[in-house]
GROMACS .gro file of C-alpha atoms in nm:
model
  337
    1MET     CA    1  -4.342  -1.278   2.373
    2GLU     CA    2  -4.471  -0.934   2.284
    3ARG     CA    3  -4.160  -0.777   2.440
    4LEU     CA    4  -3.907  -1.005   2.271
    5THR     CA    5  -3.611  -0.789   2.174
    6PRO     CA    6  -3.517  -0.782   1.804
    7GLY     CA    7  -3.151  -0.822   1.897
    8TYR     CA    8  -3.180  -1.162   2.067
    9PHE     CA    9  -3.007  -1.331   1.772
   10ALA     CA   10  -2.689  -1.196   1.932
   11LEU     CA   11  -2.707  -1.518   2.137
   12VAL     CA   12  -2.664  -1.713   1.812
   13MET     CA   13  -2.383  -1.481   1.704
   14ALA     CA   14  -2.197  -1.517   2.034
   15SER     CA   15  -2.232  -1.895   2.056
   16GLY     CA   16  -2.140  -1.947   1.693
   17ILE     CA   17  -1.829  -1.730   1.686
   18ILE     CA   18  -1.690  -1.879   2.007
   19SER     CA   19  -1.757  -2.225   1.864
   20ILE     CA   20  -1.554  -2.125   1.557
   21GLY     CA   21  -1.272  -2.001   1.778
   22LEU     CA   22  -1.266  -2.322   1.980
   23GLY     CA   23  -1.257  -2.523   1.659
   24LEU     CA   24  -0.966  -2.318   1.525
   25THR     CA   25  -0.766  -2.381   1.843
   26GLY     CA   26  -0.832  -2.755   1.856
   27PHE     CA   27  -1.099  -2.779   2.127
   28ARG     CA   28  -1.332  -2.996   1.921
   29LEU     CA   29  -1.572  -3.112   2.194
   30LEU     CA   30  -1.636  -2.764   2.331
   31SER     CA   31  -1.672  -2.633   1.978
   32VAL     CA   32  -1.940  -2.888   1.895
   33LEU     CA   33  -2.121  -2.812   2.222
   34LEU     CA   34  -2.136  -2.440   2.141
   35PHE     CA   35  -2.234  -2.522   1.783
   36THR     CA   36  -2.528  -2.721   1.920
   37VAL     CA   37  -2.633  -2.426   2.136
   38CYS     CA   38  -2.602  -2.203   1.831
   39ILE     CA   39  -2.832  -2.427   1.624
   40VAL     CA   40  -3.092  -2.467   1.899
   41ALA     CA   41  -3.092  -2.095   1.975
   42TYR     CA   42  -3.133  -2.010   1.607
   43VAL     CA   43  -3.429  -2.245   1.560
   44VAL     CA   44  -3.599  -2.136   1.883
   45LEU     CA   45  -3.553  -1.765   1.816
   46LEU     CA   46  -3.672  -1.803   1.458
   47GLY     CA   47  -3.986  -1.974   1.587
   48LEU     CA   48  -4.043  -1.712   1.857
   49ASN     CA   49  -4.005  -1.428   1.609
   50LEU     CA   50  -4.252  -1.589   1.368
   51TRP     CA   51  -4.492  -1.634   1.659
   52ARG     CA   52  -4.444  -1.271   1.755
   53PHE     CA   53  -4.505  -1.160   1.398
   54ALA     CA   54  -4.827  -1.361   1.384
   55SER     CA   55  -4.961  -1.268   1.728
   56PHE     CA   56  -4.806  -0.929   1.811
   57ARG     CA   57  -4.738  -0.774   1.474
   58HIS     CA   58  -4.803  -0.425   1.610
   59ALA     CA   59  -4.515  -0.464   1.856
   60MET     CA   60  -4.278  -0.573   1.581
   61VAL     CA   61  -4.385  -0.280   1.364
   62GLU     CA   62  -4.318  -0.043   1.653
   63ASP     CA   63  -3.969  -0.191   1.686
   64PHE     CA   64  -3.905  -0.111   1.320
   65LYS     CA   65  -3.996   0.250   1.394
   66ASP     CA   66  -3.779   0.277   1.707
   67PRO     CA   67  -3.420   0.390   1.627
   68LYS     CA   68  -3.301   0.242   1.956
   69ARG     CA   69  -3.429  -0.107   1.872
   70ALA     CA   70  -3.474  -0.132   1.495
   71PHE     CA   71  -3.111  -0.199   1.409
   72GLY     CA   72  -3.131  -0.504   1.634
   73PHE     CA   73  -3.312  -0.683   1.350
   74PHE     CA   74  -2.976  -0.702   1.174
   75THR     CA   75  -2.871  -0.962   1.433
   76PHE     CA   76  -3.079  -1.210   1.234
   77VAL     CA   77  -2.856  -1.151   0.932
   78ALA     CA   78  -2.537  -1.177   1.134
   79GLY     CA   79  -2.660  -1.479   1.331
   80THR     CA   80  -2.756  -1.659   1.010
   81ASN     CA   81  -2.411  -1.603   0.862
   82VAL     CA   82  -2.225  -1.698   1.178
   83LEU     CA   83  -2.423  -2.020   1.182
   84GLY     CA   84  -2.337  -2.068   0.816
   85ALA     CA   85  -1.967  -2.005   0.876
   86ARG     CA   86  -1.967  -2.261   1.157
   87ALA     CA   87  -2.152  -2.510   0.935
   88ALA     CA   88  -1.881  -2.461   0.672
   89ALA     CA   89  -1.623  -2.572   0.929
   90GLU     CA   90  -1.805  -2.906   0.930
   91GLY     CA   91  -1.798  -2.920   0.550
   92TRP     CA   92  -2.171  -2.843   0.520
   93TYR     CA   93  -2.120  -2.598   0.235
   94SER     CA   94  -2.467  -2.643   0.087
   95LEU     CA   95  -2.622  -2.532   0.415
   96THR     CA   96  -2.383  -2.237   0.428
   97ALA     CA   97  -2.485  -2.141   0.075
   98TRP     CA   98  -2.857  -2.152   0.151
   99LEU     CA   99  -2.808  -1.951   0.469
  100LEU     CA  100  -2.611  -1.696   0.268
  101VAL     CA  101  -2.897  -1.664   0.020
  102VAL     CA  102  -3.139  -1.598   0.307
  103SER     CA  103  -2.910  -1.357   0.492
  104PHE     CA  104  -2.811  -1.162   0.182
  105SER     CA  105  -3.176  -1.116   0.083
  106VAL     CA  106  -3.274  -0.997   0.430
  107TRP     CA  107  -2.964  -0.776   0.456
  108LEU     CA  108  -3.047  -0.610   0.127
  109VAL     CA  109  -3.408  -0.540   0.229
  110LEU     CA  110  -3.336  -0.429   0.585
  111GLY     CA  111  -3.048  -0.213   0.468
  112TYR     CA  112  -3.300   0.016   0.299
  113VAL     CA  113  -3.609  -0.036   0.514
  114ILE     CA  114  -3.467   0.018   0.863
  115PRO     CA  115  -3.281   0.348   0.803
  116TRP     CA  116  -3.600   0.484   0.649
  117SER     CA  117  -3.853   0.347   0.901
  118ALA     CA  118  -3.644   0.416   1.212
  119VAL     CA  119  -3.463   0.739   1.123
  120LEU     CA  120  -3.539   0.920   0.799
  121SER     CA  121  -3.920   0.901   0.818
  122ARG     CA  122  -3.936   1.030   1.177
  123ALA     CA  123  -4.031   1.388   1.250
  124GLU     CA  124  -3.787   1.417   1.540
  125ARG     CA  125  -3.472   1.609   1.465
  126PRO     CA  126  -3.179   1.607   1.492
  127ALA     CA  127  -3.149   1.238   1.408
  128VAL     CA  128  -2.809   1.225   1.581
  129ALA     CA  129  -2.987   1.235   1.918
  130LEU     CA  130  -3.149   0.899   1.839
  131ALA     CA  131  -2.828   0.703   1.774
  132ASN     CA  132  -2.691   0.431   2.001
  133GLY     CA  133  -2.462   0.128   1.990
  134THR     CA  134  -2.712  -0.092   1.808
  135TRP     CA  135  -2.646   0.104   1.488
  136PHE     CA  136  -2.314  -0.081   1.457
  137ILE     CA  137  -2.505  -0.409   1.412
  138TRP     CA  138  -2.575  -0.295   1.056
  139VAL     CA  139  -2.199  -0.306   1.002
  140VAL     CA  140  -2.174  -0.652   1.158
  141ALA     CA  141  -2.448  -0.780   0.928
  142SER     CA  142  -2.267  -0.646   0.621
  143GLN     CA  143  -1.937  -0.802   0.720
  144SER     CA  144  -2.104  -1.132   0.806
  145VAL     CA  145  -2.221  -1.154   0.445
  146ALA     CA  146  -1.860  -1.099   0.338
  147VAL     CA  147  -1.740  -1.377   0.569
  148SER     CA  148  -1.986  -1.632   0.430
  149ALA     CA  149  -1.922  -1.532   0.069
  150ALA     CA  150  -1.544  -1.549   0.112
  151THR     CA  151  -1.572  -1.886   0.287
  152LEU     CA  152  -1.773  -2.033  -0.002
  153GLU     CA  153  -1.553  -1.871  -0.270
  154VAL     CA  154  -1.273  -2.111  -0.185
  155VAL     CA  155  -1.482  -2.425  -0.242
  156MET     CA  156  -1.740  -2.327  -0.506
  157GLU     CA  157  -1.539  -2.289  -0.823
  158ASP     CA  158  -1.836  -2.237  -1.054
  159ALA     CA  159  -1.957  -1.937  -0.853
  160ARG     CA  160  -1.611  -1.810  -0.754
  161ALA     CA  161  -1.618  -1.481  -0.945
  162TRP     CA  162  -1.963  -1.385  -0.814
  163LEU     CA  163  -1.882  -1.482  -0.457
  164ALA     CA  164  -1.562  -1.277  -0.472
  165ILE     CA  165  -1.763  -0.976  -0.589
  166LEU     CA  166  -2.017  -1.023  -0.309
  167ALA     CA  167  -1.744  -1.064  -0.047
  168VAL     CA  168  -1.555  -0.751  -0.149
  169LEU     CA  169  -1.873  -0.549  -0.204
  170SER     CA  170  -2.027  -0.626   0.136
  171TRP     CA  171  -1.688  -0.579   0.309
  172SER     CA  172  -1.649  -0.237   0.147
  173VAL     CA  173  -2.006  -0.135   0.233
  174GLY     CA  174  -1.942  -0.244   0.592
  175VAL     CA  175  -1.630  -0.027   0.615
  176PHE     CA  176  -1.817   0.282   0.501
  177LEU     CA  177  -2.113   0.204   0.726
  178TYR     CA  178  -1.876   0.178   1.022
  179ALA     CA  179  -1.731   0.520   0.947
  180ALA     CA  180  -2.079   0.672   0.921
  181SER     CA  181  -2.211   0.498   1.234
  182ALA     CA  182  -1.902   0.589   1.436
  183ILE     CA  183  -1.935   0.958   1.347
  184ILE     CA  184  -2.307   0.968   1.426
  185VAL     CA  185  -2.275   0.778   1.758
  186ALA     CA  186  -1.972   0.986   1.861
  187LEU     CA  187  -2.168   1.305   1.797
  188ARG     CA  188  -2.456   1.166   2.001
  189ILE     CA  189  -2.223   1.103   2.296
  190MET     CA  190  -2.049   1.441   2.274
  191LEU     CA  191  -2.341   1.671   2.198
  192TYR     CA  192  -2.621   1.530   2.415
  193GLU     CA  193  -2.654   1.435   2.777
  194LEU     CA  194  -2.576   1.067   2.825
  195ASP     CA  195  -2.761   0.893   3.104
  196PRO     CA  196  -2.556   0.599   3.241
  197LYS     CA  197  -2.853   0.372   3.166
  198ASP     CA  198  -2.824   0.469   2.800
  199PHE     CA  199  -2.464   0.352   2.781
  200ASP     CA  200  -2.580  -0.007   2.750
  201PRO     CA  201  -2.408  -0.330   2.631
  202PRO     CA  202  -2.470  -0.275   2.255
  203TYR     CA  203  -2.199  -0.009   2.261
  204TRP     CA  204  -1.957  -0.303   2.267
  205VAL     CA  205  -2.068  -0.376   1.912
  206ALA     CA  206  -1.849  -0.080   1.813
  207MET     CA  207  -1.554  -0.310   1.880
  208GLY     CA  208  -1.726  -0.622   1.748
  209ALA     CA  209  -1.797  -0.448   1.418
  210VAL     CA  210  -1.427  -0.371   1.375
  211ALA     CA  211  -1.334  -0.725   1.473
  212ILE     CA  212  -1.566  -0.889   1.220
  213THR     CA  213  -1.429  -0.649   0.958
  214VAL     CA  214  -1.089  -0.801   1.036
  215VAL     CA  215  -1.227  -1.156   1.006
  216ALA     CA  216  -1.397  -1.076   0.677
  217GLY     CA  217  -1.076  -0.917   0.552
  218ALA     CA  218  -0.871  -1.219   0.652
  219ARG     CA  219  -1.113  -1.449   0.471
  220ILE     CA  220  -1.090  -1.231   0.160
  221VAL     CA  221  -0.710  -1.249   0.174
  222GLU     CA  222  -0.739  -1.630   0.177
  223MET     CA  223  -0.975  -1.644  -0.123
  224GLU     CA  224  -0.875  -1.823  -0.441
  225SER     CA  225  -0.778  -1.621  -0.746
  226ALA     CA  226  -1.064  -1.423  -0.901
  227PRO     CA  227  -1.064  -1.079  -1.066
  228MET     CA  228  -1.220  -0.901  -0.767
  229ALA     CA  229  -1.006  -1.089  -0.516
  230ASP     CA  230  -0.682  -1.025  -0.705
  231ALA     CA  231  -0.758  -0.653  -0.733
  232THR     CA  232  -0.822  -0.596  -0.362
  233GLN     CA  233  -0.635  -0.854  -0.152
  234GLY     CA  234  -0.333  -0.633  -0.084
  235LEU     CA  235  -0.545  -0.339   0.025
  236VAL     CA  236  -0.774  -0.555   0.237
  237ALA     CA  237  -0.480  -0.729   0.406
  238GLY     CA  238  -0.321  -0.400   0.508
  239LEU     CA  239  -0.643  -0.243   0.630
  240SER     CA  240  -0.728  -0.554   0.830
  241VAL     CA  241  -0.416  -0.504   1.042
  242VAL     CA  242  -0.514  -0.140   1.100
  243PHE     CA  243  -0.867  -0.241   1.200
  244TRP     CA  244  -0.735  -0.506   1.441
  245ALA     CA  245  -0.518  -0.243   1.610
  246PHE     CA  246  -0.818  -0.012   1.646
  247ALA     CA  247  -1.033  -0.292   1.791
  248THR     CA  248  -0.757  -0.358   2.045
  249TRP     CA  249  -0.749   0.010   2.139
  250LEU     CA  250  -1.128   0.014   2.189
  251ILE     CA  251  -1.132  -0.260   2.454
  252PRO     CA  252  -0.994  -0.050   2.746
  253VAL     CA  253  -1.229   0.234   2.648
  254LEU     CA  254  -1.533   0.007   2.666
  255VAL     CA  255  -1.418  -0.154   2.991
  256ALA     CA  256  -1.374   0.193   3.145
  257ALA     CA  257  -1.723   0.289   3.027
  258GLY     CA  258  -1.860  -0.021   3.199
  259VAL     CA  259  -1.682   0.064   3.524
  260TRP     CA  260  -1.820   0.418   3.504
  261ARG     CA  261  -2.171   0.289   3.442
  262HIS     CA  262  -2.190   0.018   3.706
  263TYR     CA  263  -1.936   0.118   3.974
  264VAL     CA  264  -1.932   0.496   3.962
  265ARG     CA  265  -2.293   0.566   3.859
  266LYS     CA  266  -2.434   0.256   4.037
  267VAL     CA  267  -2.643   0.115   3.754
  268PRO     CA  268  -2.730  -0.242   3.867
  269LEU     CA  269  -2.564  -0.521   3.672
  270VAL     CA  270  -2.849  -0.760   3.595
  271TYR     CA  271  -2.925  -0.995   3.309
  272VAL     CA  272  -3.071  -0.831   3.000
  273PRO     CA  273  -3.075  -0.990   2.651
  274THR     CA  274  -2.844  -0.717   2.522
  275LEU     CA  275  -2.560  -0.862   2.731
  276TRP     CA  276  -2.505  -1.099   2.438
  277SER     CA  277  -2.398  -0.788   2.251
  278ILE     CA  278  -2.088  -0.792   2.473
  279ILE     CA  279  -2.013  -1.163   2.435
  280PHE     CA  280  -2.019  -1.156   2.056
  281PRO     CA  281  -1.753  -0.882   2.029
  282LEU     CA  282  -1.533  -1.064   2.280
  283GLY     CA  283  -1.552  -1.383   2.076
  284MET     CA  284  -1.515  -1.202   1.746
  285TYR     CA  285  -1.202  -1.022   1.866
  286ALA     CA  286  -1.048  -1.358   1.955
  287VAL     CA  287  -1.134  -1.512   1.618
  288ALA     CA  288  -1.016  -1.196   1.440
  289GLY     CA  289  -0.673  -1.232   1.599
  290ILE     CA  290  -0.653  -1.600   1.508
  291TYR     CA  291  -0.762  -1.553   1.147
  292LEU     CA  292  -0.552  -1.240   1.089
  293GLY     CA  293  -0.245  -1.395   1.249
  294ARG     CA  294  -0.268  -1.696   1.021
  295ALA     CA  295  -0.364  -1.510   0.704
  296ASP     CA  296  -0.093  -1.240   0.734
  297ARG     CA  297   0.163  -1.457   0.919
  298LEU     CA  298   0.150  -1.255   1.241
  299PRO     CA  299   0.214  -1.506   1.523
  300ILE     CA  300   0.184  -1.246   1.800
  301VAL     CA  301  -0.163  -1.146   1.680
  302GLU     CA  302  -0.266  -1.511   1.661
  303ALA     CA  303  -0.137  -1.573   2.015
  304ILE     CA  304  -0.336  -1.276   2.147
  305GLY     CA  305  -0.650  -1.405   1.978
  306SER     CA  306  -0.603  -1.758   2.112
  307SER     CA  307  -0.555  -1.629   2.467
  308TRP     CA  308  -0.846  -1.385   2.447
  309LEU     CA  309  -1.075  -1.669   2.341
  310TRP     CA  310  -1.089  -1.789   2.702
  311VAL     CA  311  -1.205  -1.447   2.817
  312ALA     CA  312  -1.492  -1.485   2.571
  313VAL     CA  313  -1.567  -1.842   2.684
  314THR     CA  314  -1.579  -1.736   3.050
  315ALA     CA  315  -1.804  -1.439   2.972
  316TRP     CA  316  -2.032  -1.658   2.758
  317LEU     CA  317  -2.072  -1.907   3.043
  318LEU     CA  318  -2.156  -1.636   3.298
  319VAL     CA  319  -2.417  -1.473   3.075
  320PHE     CA  320  -2.565  -1.809   2.974
  321ILE     CA  321  -2.613  -1.900   3.342
  322ALA     CA  322  -2.771  -1.560   3.407
  323MET     CA  323  -3.001  -1.605   3.108
  324THR     CA  324  -3.106  -1.951   3.223
  325ARG     CA  325  -3.192  -1.818   3.569
  326SER     CA  326  -3.382  -1.524   3.420
  327VAL     CA  327  -3.584  -1.744   3.184
  328GLY     CA  328  -3.653  -1.992   3.465
  329THR     CA  329  -3.779  -1.714   3.691
  330ALA     CA  330  -3.998  -1.578   3.412
  331LEU     CA  331  -4.157  -1.920   3.357
  332VAL     CA  332  -4.213  -1.991   3.727
  333ARG     CA  333  -4.313  -1.639   3.833
  334PRO     CA  334  -4.423  -1.450   3.521
  335ASP     CA  335  -4.566  -1.169   3.735
  336ARG     CA  336  -4.211  -1.066   3.828
  337THR     CA  337  -4.076  -1.032   3.475
   0.00000   0.00000   0.00000
């Protein structure tokens, strides 16, 4: 429990987004099954994190101070909003609204606390040397707020103007955060020695962050008329296509990095919780293609997203089996964990 990774809510994110994709493509039973996993995982992880805070608070504080782990706390924000978006698909808009209130509050606080505690307050310099793929989770959290706000904007007429503002604001913040994170992480890779073990699964979030930016943009394009929506929909629609193209370009790069890490440099491929940071981007890319294709009337993009969904489903199943075996081994033989 003391060593529970802050980024484990990526399991919720991965299960929820694939459930959404399955629902969009008509696979109702599988969608509900993944939705159930998403709910159970969210409740269990919330309980485990509260337990950790109560019993091992020092470990959680140390995570907040560690630039390689601190940004993982943003998976709670993203997981909460992915769960809320999936709940909205069932028509549970009140639950989605409450989850948005929670996630927005936490996002706002963490957005100031984590950069300070993990980076700016540290004596080590240059800060670029501390960056890794988890920094992109901040972007994902921002865009997840935009997704939930845009989803509710369509059905909550009384709050439409405010939800439109929140959706566009968090989407815009996410775009700028992506640019900043990409520059910092790229400098880290180019200027400092990169051990193959350091090139871990969270680097896939670089693609997932672009993909959720596309999803958020597509949801904004579909919003009902409101001053903020009317002023930005054309811009957001065009940029969403550009972001989807960039996410597509990133996939071969990340696959090649994985081959280099595991095949060339012989880093063992074993289960670690951060593997869910690969599954979420795979699922998000699929949903991004489906949403963007429908919102901008791009049937080829929608077809790519629908086909890619099964890559995400297969990967989710493999990692879920590996996780189950790992947890089972830890419970039976805790001395080997």
